[in-house]
Short mmCIF file of N, CA and C in Angstrom, two decimals:
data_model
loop_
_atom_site.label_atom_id
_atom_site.label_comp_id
_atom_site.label_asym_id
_atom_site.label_seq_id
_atom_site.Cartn_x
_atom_site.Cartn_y
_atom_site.Cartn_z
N UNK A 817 24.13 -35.70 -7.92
CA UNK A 817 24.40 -36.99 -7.33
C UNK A 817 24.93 -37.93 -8.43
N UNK A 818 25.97 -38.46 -8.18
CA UNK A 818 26.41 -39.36 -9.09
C UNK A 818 25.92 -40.42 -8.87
N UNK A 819 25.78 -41.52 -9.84
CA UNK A 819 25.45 -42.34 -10.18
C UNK A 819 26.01 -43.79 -11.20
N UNK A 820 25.51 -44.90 -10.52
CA UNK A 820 26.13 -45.88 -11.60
C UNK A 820 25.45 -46.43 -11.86
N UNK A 821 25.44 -46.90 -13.51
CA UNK A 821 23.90 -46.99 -14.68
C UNK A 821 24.05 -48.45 -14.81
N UNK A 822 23.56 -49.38 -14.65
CA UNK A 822 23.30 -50.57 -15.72
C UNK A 822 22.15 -50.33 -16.68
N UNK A 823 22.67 -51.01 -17.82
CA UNK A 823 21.37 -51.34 -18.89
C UNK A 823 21.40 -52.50 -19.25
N UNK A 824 20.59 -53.30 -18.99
CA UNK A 824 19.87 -55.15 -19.45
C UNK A 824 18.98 -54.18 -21.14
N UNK A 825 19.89 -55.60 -21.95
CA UNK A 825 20.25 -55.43 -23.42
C UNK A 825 18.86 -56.96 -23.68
N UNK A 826 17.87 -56.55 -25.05
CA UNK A 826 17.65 -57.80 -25.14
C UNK A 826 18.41 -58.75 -26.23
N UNK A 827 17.98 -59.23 -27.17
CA UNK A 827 18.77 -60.61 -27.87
C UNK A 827 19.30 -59.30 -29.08
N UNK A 828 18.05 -58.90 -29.53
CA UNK A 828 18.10 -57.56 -30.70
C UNK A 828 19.41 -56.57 -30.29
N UNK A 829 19.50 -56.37 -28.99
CA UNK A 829 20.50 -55.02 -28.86
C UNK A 829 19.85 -54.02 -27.89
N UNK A 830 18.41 -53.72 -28.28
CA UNK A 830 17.56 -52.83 -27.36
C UNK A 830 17.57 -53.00 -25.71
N UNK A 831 17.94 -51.56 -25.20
CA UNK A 831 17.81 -51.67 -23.60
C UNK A 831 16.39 -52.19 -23.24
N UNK A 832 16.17 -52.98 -22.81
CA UNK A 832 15.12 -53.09 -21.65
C UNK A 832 14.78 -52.74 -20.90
N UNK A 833 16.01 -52.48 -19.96
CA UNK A 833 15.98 -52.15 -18.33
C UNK A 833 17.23 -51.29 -18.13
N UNK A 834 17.15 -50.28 -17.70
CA UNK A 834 18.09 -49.37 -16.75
C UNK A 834 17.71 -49.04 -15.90
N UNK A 835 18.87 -49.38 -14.89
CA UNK A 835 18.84 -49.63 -13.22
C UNK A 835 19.97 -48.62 -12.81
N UNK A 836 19.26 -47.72 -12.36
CA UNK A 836 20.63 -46.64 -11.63
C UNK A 836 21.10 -47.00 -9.83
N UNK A 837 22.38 -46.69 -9.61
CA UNK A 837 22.65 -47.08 -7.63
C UNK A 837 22.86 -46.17 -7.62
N UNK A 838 22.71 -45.54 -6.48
CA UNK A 838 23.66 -44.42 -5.87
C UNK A 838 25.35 -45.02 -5.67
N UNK A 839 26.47 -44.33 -6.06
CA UNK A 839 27.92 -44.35 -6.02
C UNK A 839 28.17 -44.18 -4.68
N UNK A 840 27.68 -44.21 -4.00
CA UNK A 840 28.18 -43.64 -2.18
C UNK A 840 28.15 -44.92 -1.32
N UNK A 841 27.72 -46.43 -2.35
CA UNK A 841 27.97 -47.67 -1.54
C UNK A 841 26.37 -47.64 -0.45
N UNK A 842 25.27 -47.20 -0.56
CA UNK A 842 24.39 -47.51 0.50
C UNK A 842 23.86 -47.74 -0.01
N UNK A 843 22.98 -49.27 0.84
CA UNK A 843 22.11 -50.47 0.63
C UNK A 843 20.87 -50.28 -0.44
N UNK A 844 20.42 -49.07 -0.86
CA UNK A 844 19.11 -48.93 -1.34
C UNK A 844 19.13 -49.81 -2.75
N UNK A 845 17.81 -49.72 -3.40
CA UNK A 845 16.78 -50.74 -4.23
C UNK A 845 17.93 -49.44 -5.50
N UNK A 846 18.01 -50.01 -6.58
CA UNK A 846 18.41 -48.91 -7.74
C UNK A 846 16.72 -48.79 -8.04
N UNK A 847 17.26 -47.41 -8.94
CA UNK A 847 15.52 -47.12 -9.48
C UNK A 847 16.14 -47.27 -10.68
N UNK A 848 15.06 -48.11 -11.35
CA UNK A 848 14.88 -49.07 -12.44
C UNK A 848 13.97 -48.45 -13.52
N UNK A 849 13.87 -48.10 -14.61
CA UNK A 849 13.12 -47.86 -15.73
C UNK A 849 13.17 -49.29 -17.20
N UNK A 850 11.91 -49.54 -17.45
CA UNK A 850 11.67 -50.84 -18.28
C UNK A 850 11.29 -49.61 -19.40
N UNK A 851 11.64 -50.48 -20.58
CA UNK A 851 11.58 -50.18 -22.02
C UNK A 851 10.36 -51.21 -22.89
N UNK A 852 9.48 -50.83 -23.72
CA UNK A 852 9.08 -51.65 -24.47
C UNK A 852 9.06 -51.56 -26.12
N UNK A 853 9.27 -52.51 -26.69
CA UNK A 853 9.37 -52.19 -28.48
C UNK A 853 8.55 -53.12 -29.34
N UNK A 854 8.29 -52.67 -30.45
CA UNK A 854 7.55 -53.13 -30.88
C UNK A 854 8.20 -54.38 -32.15
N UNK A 855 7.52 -55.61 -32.66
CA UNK A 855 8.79 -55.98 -32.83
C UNK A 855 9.18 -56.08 -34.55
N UNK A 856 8.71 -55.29 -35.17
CA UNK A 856 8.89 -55.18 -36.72
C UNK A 856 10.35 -54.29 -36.80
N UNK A 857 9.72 -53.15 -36.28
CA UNK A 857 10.83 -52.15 -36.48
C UNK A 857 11.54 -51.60 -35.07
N UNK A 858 11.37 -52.20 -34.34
CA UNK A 858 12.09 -51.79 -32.86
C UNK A 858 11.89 -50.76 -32.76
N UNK A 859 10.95 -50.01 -32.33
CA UNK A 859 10.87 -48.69 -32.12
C UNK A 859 10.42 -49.06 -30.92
N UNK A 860 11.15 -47.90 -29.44
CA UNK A 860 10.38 -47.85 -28.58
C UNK A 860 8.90 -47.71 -28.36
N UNK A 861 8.17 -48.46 -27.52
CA UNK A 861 6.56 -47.87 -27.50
C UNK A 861 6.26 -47.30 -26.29
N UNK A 862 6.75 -48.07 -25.10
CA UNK A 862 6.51 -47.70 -23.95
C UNK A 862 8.22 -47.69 -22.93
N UNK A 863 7.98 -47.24 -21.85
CA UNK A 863 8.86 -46.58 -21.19
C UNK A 863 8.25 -46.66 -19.62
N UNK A 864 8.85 -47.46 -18.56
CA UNK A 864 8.28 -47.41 -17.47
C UNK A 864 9.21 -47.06 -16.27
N UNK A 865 8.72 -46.38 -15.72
CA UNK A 865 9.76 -45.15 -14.80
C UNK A 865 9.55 -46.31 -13.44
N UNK A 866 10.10 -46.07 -12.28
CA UNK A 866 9.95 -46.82 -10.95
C UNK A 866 8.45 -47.03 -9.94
N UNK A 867 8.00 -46.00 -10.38
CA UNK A 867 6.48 -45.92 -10.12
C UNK A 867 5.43 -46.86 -11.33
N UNK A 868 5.98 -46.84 -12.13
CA UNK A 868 5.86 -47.80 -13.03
C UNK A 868 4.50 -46.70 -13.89
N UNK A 869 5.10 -45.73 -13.59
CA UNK A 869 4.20 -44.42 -14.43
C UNK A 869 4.61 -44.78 -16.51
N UNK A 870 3.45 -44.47 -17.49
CA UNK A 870 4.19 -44.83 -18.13
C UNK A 870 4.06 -43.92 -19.15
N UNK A 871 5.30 -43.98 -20.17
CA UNK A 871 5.46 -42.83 -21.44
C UNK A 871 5.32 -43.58 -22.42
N UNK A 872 4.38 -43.31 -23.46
CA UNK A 872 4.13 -44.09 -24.62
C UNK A 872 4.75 -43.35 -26.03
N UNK A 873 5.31 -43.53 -26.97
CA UNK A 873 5.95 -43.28 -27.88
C UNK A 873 4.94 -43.47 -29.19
N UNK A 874 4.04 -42.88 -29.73
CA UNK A 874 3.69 -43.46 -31.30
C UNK A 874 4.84 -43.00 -32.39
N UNK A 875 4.26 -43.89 -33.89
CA UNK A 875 4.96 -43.39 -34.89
C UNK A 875 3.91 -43.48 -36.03
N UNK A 876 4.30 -42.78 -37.00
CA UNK A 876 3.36 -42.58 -38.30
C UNK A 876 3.78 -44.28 -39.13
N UNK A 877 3.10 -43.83 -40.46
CA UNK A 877 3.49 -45.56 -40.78
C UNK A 877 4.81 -45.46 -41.37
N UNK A 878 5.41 -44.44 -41.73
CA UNK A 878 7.10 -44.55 -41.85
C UNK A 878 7.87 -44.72 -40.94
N UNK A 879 7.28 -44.54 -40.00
CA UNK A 879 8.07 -44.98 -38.71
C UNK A 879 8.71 -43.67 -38.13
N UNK A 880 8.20 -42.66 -38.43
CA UNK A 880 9.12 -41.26 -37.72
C UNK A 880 8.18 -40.87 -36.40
N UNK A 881 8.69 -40.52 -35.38
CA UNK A 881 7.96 -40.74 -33.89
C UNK A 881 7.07 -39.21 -34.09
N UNK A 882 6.04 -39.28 -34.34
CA UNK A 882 4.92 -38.26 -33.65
C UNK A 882 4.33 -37.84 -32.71
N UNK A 883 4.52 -38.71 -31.84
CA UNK A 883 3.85 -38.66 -30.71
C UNK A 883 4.58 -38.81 -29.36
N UNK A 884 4.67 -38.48 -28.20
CA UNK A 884 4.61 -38.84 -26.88
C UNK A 884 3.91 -38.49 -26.51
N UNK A 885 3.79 -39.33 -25.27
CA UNK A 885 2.48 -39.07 -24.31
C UNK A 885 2.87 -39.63 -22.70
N UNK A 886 3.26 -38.68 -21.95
CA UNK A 886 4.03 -39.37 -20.41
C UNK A 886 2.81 -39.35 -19.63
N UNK A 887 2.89 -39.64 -18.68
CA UNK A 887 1.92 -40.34 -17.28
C UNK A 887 0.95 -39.04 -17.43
N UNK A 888 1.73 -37.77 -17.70
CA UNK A 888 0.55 -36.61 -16.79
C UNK A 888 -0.10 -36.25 -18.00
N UNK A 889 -0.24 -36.64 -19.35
CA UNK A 889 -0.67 -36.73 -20.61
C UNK A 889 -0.54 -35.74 -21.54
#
């Protein structure tokens, strides 16, 4: 299924929000995924899908990502 993407940018540059439509022109809600960062080093932390299920991102103290952890854990 194709698709057309927006992404809401914040002041920094980082997506916030991506909002997908269906391309076929019918009325539905886009499904939307929210972003969260942290604000030293902008690293993603969290990630929220349309269910508003959420994926958490850690990092070590250099900042290299170790961790995920999505809704089903």
């Amino acid at each position: 299924c194709i698709q057309i993407v927006k992404f809401t940018h914040d002041l920094r540059g980082d997506v916030i929000q991506t909002d997908k439509y269906p391309i076929d022109g019918s009325q539905v809600a886009p499904i939307s995924t929210q972003h969260k960062y942290e604000n030293l080093y902008a690293h993603l932390t969290h990630s929220f899908d349309e269910n508003n299920n959420q994926t958490q991102f850690n990092y070590d103290r250099l900042g290299n990502n170790i961790d995920v952890i999505d809704a089903m854990g």
